[in-house]
Short mmCIF file of N, CA, C and O in Angstrom, two decimals:
data_model
loop_
_atom_site.label_atom_id
_atom_site.label_comp_id
_atom_site.label_asym_id
_atom_site.label_seq_id
_atom_site.Cartn_x
_atom_site.Cartn_y
_atom_site.Cartn_z
N UNK A 242 -65.86 -5.45 -17.09
CA UNK A 242 -66.05 -4.32 -16.22
C UNK A 242 -67.05 -4.69 -15.13
O UNK A 242 -68.14 -5.14 -15.41
N UNK A 243 -66.65 -4.52 -13.87
CA UNK A 243 -67.53 -4.80 -12.75
C UNK A 243 -68.59 -3.71 -12.60
O UNK A 243 -68.30 -2.54 -12.79
N UNK A 244 -69.78 -4.14 -12.25
CA UNK A 244 -70.87 -3.21 -11.93
C UNK A 244 -71.00 -3.17 -10.42
O UNK A 244 -71.15 -4.20 -9.78
N UNK A 245 -70.93 -1.96 -9.87
CA UNK A 245 -70.96 -1.77 -8.42
C UNK A 245 -72.16 -0.90 -8.07
O UNK A 245 -72.31 0.21 -8.56
N UNK A 246 -73.01 -1.43 -7.20
CA UNK A 246 -74.16 -0.67 -6.70
C UNK A 246 -73.67 0.17 -5.53
O UNK A 246 -72.97 -0.33 -4.65
N UNK A 247 -74.02 1.46 -5.52
CA UNK A 247 -73.65 2.33 -4.41
C UNK A 247 -74.88 2.59 -3.56
O UNK A 247 -75.90 3.06 -4.06
N UNK A 248 -74.79 2.28 -2.29
CA UNK A 248 -75.87 2.53 -1.34
C UNK A 248 -75.41 3.64 -0.41
O UNK A 248 -74.28 3.63 0.07
N UNK A 249 -76.31 4.60 -0.14
CA UNK A 249 -75.95 5.72 0.71
C UNK A 249 -77.21 6.41 1.21
O UNK A 249 -78.28 6.31 0.61
N UNK A 250 -77.08 7.12 2.32
CA UNK A 250 -78.15 7.96 2.82
C UNK A 250 -78.23 9.18 1.92
O UNK A 250 -77.19 9.68 1.46
N UNK A 251 -79.42 9.66 1.63
CA UNK A 251 -79.56 10.80 0.72
C UNK A 251 -78.75 12.01 1.21
O UNK A 251 -78.25 12.80 0.42
N UNK A 252 -78.56 12.11 2.53
CA UNK A 252 -77.75 13.20 3.08
C UNK A 252 -76.29 13.09 2.65
O UNK A 252 -75.53 14.05 2.73
N UNK A 253 -75.90 11.90 2.19
CA UNK A 253 -74.51 11.65 1.79
C UNK A 253 -74.32 11.64 0.28
O UNK A 253 -73.34 11.13 -0.24
N UNK A 254 -75.26 12.24 -0.44
CA UNK A 254 -75.20 12.27 -1.91
C UNK A 254 -73.89 12.88 -2.41
O UNK A 254 -73.31 12.43 -3.39
N UNK A 255 -73.38 13.89 -1.73
CA UNK A 255 -72.14 14.53 -2.16
C UNK A 255 -70.96 13.54 -2.11
O UNK A 255 -70.05 13.60 -2.95
N UNK A 256 -71.00 12.61 -1.16
CA UNK A 256 -69.93 11.60 -1.08
C UNK A 256 -70.06 10.61 -2.25
O UNK A 256 -69.06 10.16 -2.79
N UNK A 257 -71.29 10.26 -2.61
CA UNK A 257 -71.50 9.41 -3.79
C UNK A 257 -70.93 10.10 -5.03
O UNK A 257 -70.22 9.50 -5.82
N UNK A 258 -71.24 11.39 -5.18
CA UNK A 258 -70.74 12.15 -6.32
C UNK A 258 -69.21 12.18 -6.32
O UNK A 258 -68.57 12.05 -7.37
N UNK A 259 -68.62 12.34 -5.15
CA UNK A 259 -67.16 12.35 -5.02
C UNK A 259 -66.57 11.00 -5.43
O UNK A 259 -65.58 10.95 -6.17
N UNK A 260 -67.17 9.92 -4.97
CA UNK A 260 -66.68 8.58 -5.31
C UNK A 260 -66.73 8.35 -6.82
O UNK A 260 -65.75 7.90 -7.41
N UNK A 261 -67.83 8.69 -7.44
CA UNK A 261 -67.97 8.50 -8.89
C UNK A 261 -66.97 9.38 -9.64
O UNK A 261 -66.32 8.92 -10.58
N UNK A 262 -66.79 10.62 -9.20
CA UNK A 262 -65.83 11.52 -9.84
C UNK A 262 -64.40 11.04 -9.70
O UNK A 262 -63.62 11.06 -10.66
N UNK A 263 -64.04 10.57 -8.51
CA UNK A 263 -62.68 10.06 -8.30
C UNK A 263 -62.42 8.84 -9.17
O UNK A 263 -61.33 8.68 -9.72
N UNK A 264 -63.41 7.99 -9.31
CA UNK A 264 -63.25 6.79 -10.13
C UNK A 264 -63.04 7.16 -11.59
O UNK A 264 -62.21 6.57 -12.28
N UNK A 265 -63.78 8.15 -12.07
CA UNK A 265 -63.60 8.61 -13.46
C UNK A 265 -62.20 9.16 -13.67
O UNK A 265 -61.54 8.86 -14.65
N UNK A 266 -61.76 10.01 -12.73
CA UNK A 266 -60.43 10.62 -12.85
C UNK A 266 -59.32 9.58 -12.80
O UNK A 266 -58.30 9.73 -13.45
N UNK A 267 -59.53 8.54 -12.01
CA UNK A 267 -58.52 7.48 -11.89
C UNK A 267 -58.65 6.45 -13.01
O UNK A 267 -57.85 5.53 -13.09
N UNK A 268 -59.67 6.62 -13.85
CA UNK A 268 -59.94 5.69 -14.95
C UNK A 268 -60.05 4.25 -14.45
O UNK A 268 -59.48 3.33 -15.01
N UNK A 269 -60.79 4.11 -13.35
CA UNK A 269 -61.02 2.80 -12.76
C UNK A 269 -62.06 2.07 -13.60
O UNK A 269 -63.11 2.62 -13.91
N UNK A 270 -61.79 0.82 -13.99
CA UNK A 270 -62.70 0.10 -14.90
C UNK A 270 -63.88 -0.57 -14.19
O UNK A 270 -63.95 -1.78 -14.10
N UNK A 271 -64.79 0.22 -13.66
CA UNK A 271 -66.03 -0.33 -13.15
C UNK A 271 -67.13 0.70 -13.31
O UNK A 271 -66.87 1.88 -13.48
N UNK A 272 -68.35 0.23 -13.31
CA UNK A 272 -69.52 1.08 -13.50
C UNK A 272 -70.29 1.15 -12.20
O UNK A 272 -70.51 0.14 -11.54
N UNK A 273 -70.70 2.36 -11.81
CA UNK A 273 -71.48 2.55 -10.60
C UNK A 273 -72.96 2.64 -10.93
O UNK A 273 -73.36 3.27 -11.90
N UNK A 274 -73.77 2.03 -10.08
CA UNK A 274 -75.23 2.06 -10.19
C UNK A 274 -75.78 2.48 -8.84
O UNK A 274 -75.28 2.06 -7.80
N UNK A 275 -76.82 3.32 -8.84
CA UNK A 275 -77.53 3.58 -7.60
C UNK A 275 -79.00 3.82 -7.92
O UNK A 275 -79.37 3.93 -9.07
N UNK A 276 -79.80 3.84 -6.91
CA UNK A 276 -81.25 4.03 -7.06
C UNK A 276 -81.69 5.23 -6.24
O UNK A 276 -82.67 5.17 -5.50
N UNK A 277 -80.99 6.35 -6.36
CA UNK A 277 -81.32 7.54 -5.60
C UNK A 277 -82.75 7.98 -5.92
O UNK A 277 -83.17 7.98 -7.07
N UNK A 278 -83.45 8.35 -4.89
CA UNK A 278 -84.81 8.88 -5.06
C UNK A 278 -84.96 10.14 -4.21
O UNK A 278 -84.34 10.26 -3.17
N UNK A 279 -85.75 11.05 -4.70
CA UNK A 279 -85.96 12.30 -3.98
C UNK A 279 -87.33 12.31 -3.29
O UNK A 279 -87.71 13.26 -2.67
N UNK A 280 -88.08 11.22 -3.45
CA UNK A 280 -89.39 11.11 -2.82
C UNK A 280 -89.49 9.74 -2.17
O UNK A 280 -88.66 8.87 -2.43
N UNK A 281 -90.46 9.54 -1.31
CA UNK A 281 -90.57 8.25 -0.62
C UNK A 281 -90.61 7.07 -1.60
O UNK A 281 -91.22 7.16 -2.66
N UNK A 282 -89.94 6.00 -1.22
CA UNK A 282 -89.89 4.83 -2.09
C UNK A 282 -91.05 3.91 -1.79
O UNK A 282 -91.61 3.92 -0.71
N UNK A 283 -91.41 3.10 -2.80
CA UNK A 283 -92.57 2.23 -2.68
C UNK A 283 -92.20 0.82 -3.17
O UNK A 283 -91.04 0.53 -3.43
N UNK A 284 -93.20 -0.03 -3.29
CA UNK A 284 -92.96 -1.42 -3.69
C UNK A 284 -92.32 -1.50 -5.07
O UNK A 284 -91.45 -2.34 -5.31
N UNK A 285 -92.72 -0.63 -5.99
CA UNK A 285 -92.12 -0.64 -7.35
C UNK A 285 -90.64 -0.29 -7.27
O UNK A 285 -89.81 -0.90 -7.94
N UNK A 286 -90.29 0.70 -6.43
CA UNK A 286 -88.89 1.07 -6.26
C UNK A 286 -88.11 -0.13 -5.74
O UNK A 286 -87.02 -0.43 -6.23
N UNK A 287 -88.67 -0.84 -4.75
CA UNK A 287 -87.98 -2.00 -4.18
C UNK A 287 -87.76 -3.08 -5.23
O UNK A 287 -86.68 -3.66 -5.31
N UNK A 288 -88.76 -3.33 -6.06
CA UNK A 288 -88.62 -4.34 -7.12
C UNK A 288 -87.53 -3.95 -8.09
O UNK A 288 -86.66 -4.76 -8.44
N UNK A 289 -87.54 -2.70 -8.55
CA UNK A 289 -86.53 -2.22 -9.49
C UNK A 289 -85.14 -2.21 -8.86
O UNK A 289 -84.15 -2.56 -9.50
N UNK A 290 -85.07 -1.81 -7.61
CA UNK A 290 -83.79 -1.77 -6.90
C UNK A 290 -83.23 -3.17 -6.74
O UNK A 290 -82.04 -3.41 -6.97
N UNK A 291 -84.06 -4.12 -6.35
CA UNK A 291 -83.60 -5.51 -6.19
C UNK A 291 -83.03 -6.03 -7.51
O UNK A 291 -81.98 -6.68 -7.54
N UNK A 292 -83.70 -5.73 -8.61
CA UNK A 292 -83.23 -6.16 -9.93
C UNK A 292 -81.85 -5.56 -10.22
O UNK A 292 -80.96 -6.26 -10.71
N UNK A 293 -81.68 -4.29 -9.91
CA UNK A 293 -80.38 -3.65 -10.15
C UNK A 293 -79.29 -4.24 -9.26
O UNK A 293 -78.17 -4.47 -9.70
N UNK A 294 -79.60 -4.46 -8.00
CA UNK A 294 -78.61 -5.04 -7.08
C UNK A 294 -78.21 -6.43 -7.56
O UNK A 294 -77.02 -6.76 -7.60
N UNK A 295 -79.19 -7.24 -7.94
CA UNK A 295 -78.89 -8.60 -8.43
C UNK A 295 -78.02 -8.57 -9.68
O UNK A 295 -77.24 -9.49 -9.92
N UNK A 296 -78.14 -7.50 -10.48
CA UNK A 296 -77.35 -7.38 -11.70
C UNK A 296 -75.96 -6.81 -11.49
O UNK A 296 -75.21 -6.61 -12.44
N UNK A 297 -75.61 -6.55 -10.24
CA UNK A 297 -74.30 -5.98 -9.93
C UNK A 297 -73.37 -7.06 -9.37
O UNK A 297 -73.81 -8.07 -8.84
N UNK A 298 -72.08 -6.79 -9.51
CA UNK A 298 -71.06 -7.71 -8.98
C UNK A 298 -70.80 -7.49 -7.50
O UNK A 298 -70.30 -8.38 -6.82
N UNK A 299 -71.10 -6.29 -7.01
CA UNK A 299 -70.87 -5.97 -5.61
C UNK A 299 -71.61 -4.71 -5.22
O UNK A 299 -72.11 -3.98 -6.08
N UNK A 300 -71.65 -4.45 -3.92
CA UNK A 300 -72.31 -3.27 -3.37
C UNK A 300 -71.32 -2.56 -2.46
O UNK A 300 -70.70 -3.18 -1.60
N UNK A 301 -71.18 -1.25 -2.66
CA UNK A 301 -70.43 -0.40 -1.74
C UNK A 301 -71.44 0.46 -1.01
O UNK A 301 -72.27 1.13 -1.63
N UNK A 302 -71.37 0.42 0.32
CA UNK A 302 -72.24 1.24 1.16
C UNK A 302 -71.41 2.38 1.72
O UNK A 302 -70.40 2.13 2.39
N UNK A 303 -71.81 3.60 1.44
CA UNK A 303 -71.14 4.76 2.02
C UNK A 303 -71.77 4.99 3.39
O UNK A 303 -72.95 5.28 3.51
N UNK A 304 -70.96 4.81 4.43
CA UNK A 304 -71.45 4.80 5.81
C UNK A 304 -71.08 6.10 6.52
O UNK A 304 -69.93 6.53 6.50
N UNK A 305 -72.11 6.70 7.15
CA UNK A 305 -71.92 7.91 7.95
C UNK A 305 -72.89 7.87 9.12
O UNK A 305 -73.61 6.88 9.31
N UNK A 306 -72.95 8.95 9.86
CA UNK A 306 -73.90 9.04 10.96
C UNK A 306 -75.34 9.00 10.45
O UNK A 306 -76.25 8.67 11.20
N UNK A 307 -75.56 9.34 9.20
CA UNK A 307 -76.91 9.34 8.61
C UNK A 307 -77.40 7.95 8.25
O UNK A 307 -78.60 7.75 8.06
N UNK A 308 -76.51 6.99 8.13
CA UNK A 308 -76.88 5.65 7.64
C UNK A 308 -77.91 4.97 8.54
O UNK A 308 -78.84 4.34 8.04
N UNK A 309 -77.78 5.11 9.83
CA UNK A 309 -78.68 4.41 10.76
C UNK A 309 -80.15 4.77 10.57
O UNK A 309 -81.02 3.97 10.87
N UNK A 310 -80.42 5.95 10.03
CA UNK A 310 -81.80 6.40 9.82
C UNK A 310 -82.20 6.41 8.34
O UNK A 310 -83.26 6.92 8.00
N UNK A 311 -81.37 5.87 7.49
CA UNK A 311 -81.62 5.88 6.05
C UNK A 311 -82.36 4.60 5.65
O UNK A 311 -81.73 3.57 5.36
N UNK A 312 -83.68 4.65 5.67
CA UNK A 312 -84.47 3.45 5.41
C UNK A 312 -84.12 2.81 4.07
O UNK A 312 -84.02 1.59 3.97
N UNK A 313 -83.93 3.62 3.04
CA UNK A 313 -83.60 3.09 1.72
C UNK A 313 -82.27 2.36 1.72
O UNK A 313 -82.16 1.24 1.22
N UNK A 314 -81.25 2.98 2.29
CA UNK A 314 -79.92 2.36 2.33
C UNK A 314 -79.95 1.08 3.16
O UNK A 314 -79.34 0.07 2.78
N UNK A 315 -80.65 1.10 4.28
CA UNK A 315 -80.74 -0.10 5.12
C UNK A 315 -81.45 -1.22 4.37
O UNK A 315 -81.06 -2.39 4.47
N UNK A 316 -82.48 -0.88 3.59
CA UNK A 316 -83.16 -1.89 2.80
C UNK A 316 -82.23 -2.43 1.70
O UNK A 316 -82.20 -3.64 1.45
N UNK A 317 -81.43 -1.56 1.08
CA UNK A 317 -80.49 -2.00 0.05
C UNK A 317 -79.46 -2.96 0.62
O UNK A 317 -79.10 -3.96 -0.02
N UNK A 318 -78.98 -2.69 1.82
CA UNK A 318 -78.02 -3.58 2.48
C UNK A 318 -78.67 -4.94 2.72
O UNK A 318 -78.08 -5.99 2.40
N UNK A 319 -79.87 -4.93 3.26
CA UNK A 319 -80.61 -6.17 3.51
C UNK A 319 -80.82 -6.94 2.21
O UNK A 319 -80.62 -8.16 2.15
N UNK A 320 -81.21 -6.25 1.16
CA UNK A 320 -81.46 -6.87 -0.14
C UNK A 320 -80.18 -7.52 -0.69
O UNK A 320 -80.21 -8.66 -1.15
N UNK A 321 -79.06 -6.80 -0.63
CA UNK A 321 -77.80 -7.34 -1.13
C UNK A 321 -77.43 -8.62 -0.38
O UNK A 321 -76.99 -9.60 -0.98
N UNK A 322 -77.63 -8.62 0.93
CA UNK A 322 -77.34 -9.82 1.73
C UNK A 322 -78.25 -10.97 1.31
O UNK A 322 -77.79 -12.10 1.14
N UNK A 323 -79.55 -10.68 1.13
CA UNK A 323 -80.50 -11.72 0.71
C UNK A 323 -80.15 -12.30 -0.65
O UNK A 323 -80.32 -13.50 -0.89
N UNK A 324 -79.64 -11.46 -1.53
CA UNK A 324 -79.31 -11.90 -2.89
C UNK A 324 -77.90 -12.47 -3.00
O UNK A 324 -77.50 -12.91 -4.07
N UNK A 325 -77.14 -12.43 -1.92
CA UNK A 325 -75.79 -12.99 -1.94
C UNK A 325 -74.79 -12.15 -2.73
O UNK A 325 -73.77 -12.66 -3.18
N UNK A 326 -75.08 -10.87 -2.87
CA UNK A 326 -74.16 -9.97 -3.59
C UNK A 326 -73.13 -9.47 -2.58
O UNK A 326 -73.49 -8.97 -1.51
N UNK A 327 -71.83 -9.59 -2.89
CA UNK A 327 -70.80 -9.13 -1.96
C UNK A 327 -70.99 -7.65 -1.63
O UNK A 327 -71.33 -6.84 -2.50
N UNK A 328 -70.75 -7.32 -0.37
CA UNK A 328 -71.02 -5.97 0.11
C UNK A 328 -69.88 -5.49 0.99
O UNK A 328 -69.30 -6.26 1.74
N UNK A 329 -69.54 -4.21 0.84
CA UNK A 329 -68.48 -3.61 1.66
C UNK A 329 -68.89 -2.20 2.04
O UNK A 329 -69.34 -1.43 1.19
N UNK A 330 -68.71 -1.85 3.30
CA UNK A 330 -68.97 -0.50 3.76
C UNK A 330 -67.70 0.33 3.69
O UNK A 330 -66.60 -0.18 3.92
N UNK A 331 -67.87 1.59 3.34
CA UNK A 331 -66.77 2.54 3.31
C UNK A 331 -67.22 3.77 4.10
O UNK A 331 -68.26 4.35 3.81
N UNK A 332 -66.43 4.16 5.13
CA UNK A 332 -66.77 5.34 5.90
C UNK A 332 -66.64 6.58 5.01
O UNK A 332 -65.63 6.74 4.32
N UNK A 333 -67.65 7.45 5.05
CA UNK A 333 -67.59 8.69 4.27
C UNK A 333 -66.41 9.55 4.69
O UNK A 333 -65.66 10.05 3.86
N UNK A 334 -66.25 9.73 5.99
CA UNK A 334 -65.12 10.50 6.52
C UNK A 334 -64.76 9.94 7.90
O UNK A 334 -65.59 9.32 8.57
N UNK A 335 -63.56 10.20 8.33
CA UNK A 335 -63.11 9.71 9.64
C UNK A 335 -63.89 10.38 10.77
O UNK A 335 -64.20 9.75 11.78
N UNK A 336 -64.23 11.67 10.61
CA UNK A 336 -64.92 12.37 11.69
C UNK A 336 -66.44 12.21 11.63
O UNK A 336 -67.15 12.72 12.49
N UNK A 337 -66.95 11.48 10.65
CA UNK A 337 -68.39 11.28 10.51
C UNK A 337 -68.76 9.81 10.72
O UNK A 337 -69.78 9.35 10.24
N UNK A 338 -67.91 9.09 11.42
CA UNK A 338 -68.18 7.67 11.66
C UNK A 338 -69.32 7.51 12.66
O UNK A 338 -69.35 8.19 13.68
N UNK A 339 -70.24 6.61 12.35
CA UNK A 339 -71.35 6.40 13.27
C UNK A 339 -70.91 5.62 14.49
O UNK A 339 -69.88 4.96 14.49
N UNK A 340 -71.71 5.71 15.55
CA UNK A 340 -71.44 4.95 16.76
C UNK A 340 -71.65 3.46 16.46
O UNK A 340 -70.89 2.62 16.90
N UNK A 341 -72.71 3.17 15.70
CA UNK A 341 -72.97 1.79 15.30
C UNK A 341 -73.06 1.73 13.78
O UNK A 341 -73.38 2.72 13.13
N UNK A 342 -72.78 0.57 13.24
CA UNK A 342 -72.90 0.36 11.80
C UNK A 342 -73.94 -0.74 11.58
O UNK A 342 -74.23 -1.52 12.49
N UNK A 343 -74.48 -0.81 10.37
CA UNK A 343 -75.46 -1.87 10.09
C UNK A 343 -74.88 -3.24 10.43
O UNK A 343 -73.71 -3.53 10.16
N UNK A 344 -75.70 -4.08 11.05
CA UNK A 344 -75.28 -5.38 11.53
C UNK A 344 -74.65 -6.22 10.42
O UNK A 344 -75.18 -6.34 9.33
N UNK A 345 -73.48 -6.78 10.73
CA UNK A 345 -72.81 -7.68 9.81
C UNK A 345 -72.11 -7.01 8.64
O UNK A 345 -71.61 -7.69 7.75
N UNK A 346 -72.03 -5.68 8.64
CA UNK A 346 -71.39 -4.97 7.53
C UNK A 346 -69.96 -4.63 7.90
O UNK A 346 -69.71 -3.94 8.88
N UNK A 347 -69.02 -5.14 7.12
CA UNK A 347 -67.61 -4.80 7.32
C UNK A 347 -67.39 -3.42 6.72
O UNK A 347 -67.68 -3.20 5.54
N UNK A 348 -66.89 -2.49 7.52
CA UNK A 348 -66.70 -1.11 7.08
C UNK A 348 -65.22 -0.73 7.20
O UNK A 348 -64.61 -0.95 8.24
N UNK A 349 -64.69 -0.16 6.13
CA UNK A 349 -63.29 0.25 6.08
C UNK A 349 -63.18 1.74 5.82
O UNK A 349 -64.15 2.38 5.39
N UNK A 350 -61.99 2.30 6.02
CA UNK A 350 -61.73 3.70 5.71
C UNK A 350 -61.81 3.92 4.20
O UNK A 350 -61.54 3.01 3.41
N UNK A 351 -62.12 5.15 3.81
CA UNK A 351 -62.21 5.53 2.40
C UNK A 351 -60.79 5.73 1.86
O UNK A 351 -60.19 6.80 1.99
N UNK A 352 -60.25 4.68 1.27
CA UNK A 352 -58.98 4.78 0.54
C UNK A 352 -59.17 4.04 -0.77
O UNK A 352 -60.00 3.12 -0.86
N UNK A 353 -58.42 4.44 -1.79
CA UNK A 353 -58.54 3.75 -3.08
C UNK A 353 -58.08 2.31 -2.97
O UNK A 353 -58.60 1.44 -3.66
N UNK A 354 -57.13 2.03 -2.10
CA UNK A 354 -56.71 0.64 -1.90
C UNK A 354 -57.88 -0.20 -1.38
O UNK A 354 -58.14 -1.29 -1.88
N UNK A 355 -58.60 0.31 -0.38
CA UNK A 355 -59.72 -0.43 0.17
C UNK A 355 -60.84 -0.62 -0.87
O UNK A 355 -61.43 -1.71 -0.97
N UNK A 356 -61.11 0.41 -1.64
CA UNK A 356 -62.17 0.33 -2.64
C UNK A 356 -61.78 -0.60 -3.78
O UNK A 356 -62.53 -1.50 -4.15
N UNK A 357 -60.59 -0.42 -4.33
CA UNK A 357 -60.18 -1.26 -5.46
C UNK A 357 -59.91 -2.70 -5.03
O UNK A 357 -60.17 -3.62 -5.80
N UNK A 358 -59.41 -2.93 -3.81
CA UNK A 358 -59.21 -4.30 -3.34
C UNK A 358 -60.54 -5.03 -3.28
O UNK A 358 -60.63 -6.21 -3.65
N UNK A 359 -61.58 -4.35 -2.80
CA UNK A 359 -62.91 -4.96 -2.77
C UNK A 359 -63.37 -5.29 -4.20
O UNK A 359 -63.80 -6.41 -4.48
N UNK A 360 -63.27 -4.33 -5.07
CA UNK A 360 -63.74 -4.54 -6.44
C UNK A 360 -62.93 -5.63 -7.14
O UNK A 360 -63.49 -6.49 -7.83
N UNK A 361 -61.62 -5.63 -6.93
CA UNK A 361 -60.78 -6.67 -7.55
C UNK A 361 -61.05 -8.05 -6.99
O UNK A 361 -60.72 -9.05 -7.63
N UNK A 362 -61.64 -8.12 -5.80
CA UNK A 362 -61.92 -9.42 -5.19
C UNK A 362 -63.19 -10.05 -5.74
O UNK A 362 -63.49 -11.22 -5.46
N UNK A 363 -63.93 -9.30 -6.50
CA UNK A 363 -65.24 -9.80 -7.01
C UNK A 363 -65.06 -10.77 -8.17
O UNK A 363 -64.16 -10.70 -8.93
#
C-alpha cells in the first residue's frame, strides 16, 4: 500500500476531506498522510513533517488560488523536492485555478485517472 502525503492550503481543507472520502469509497489501496495544523508552525513541526514526507511514496499537492500564500504547503513542496519524493499537483477545481503555480510543480485536473496514474507510477 502506497503512502501519499497530501499538501494543501488550510483554506482547502474541504478538498482534502473530499479526496480522502472519495478514495475510501473507491476502495483505493493507498494511505493518506498530512500535517494539518490550526496554529502557526515551528521548527518542531518542520522536523516532524519532513520525517512524514520522507516516509511517503509520493506527495499530492491540492492546488488552488490559496496555494501561493500557504507557507506550510509551500514548505512541504520544497521539502518533498529536497527529499526526492515524487510530487504531483492536482487542481482543486477548474474555476479555482491560480494564475501561477509553485515553480516546477506539474499540476493536472482532479480526475481519478490522474490521481491513480500518479500513485501507480510510484
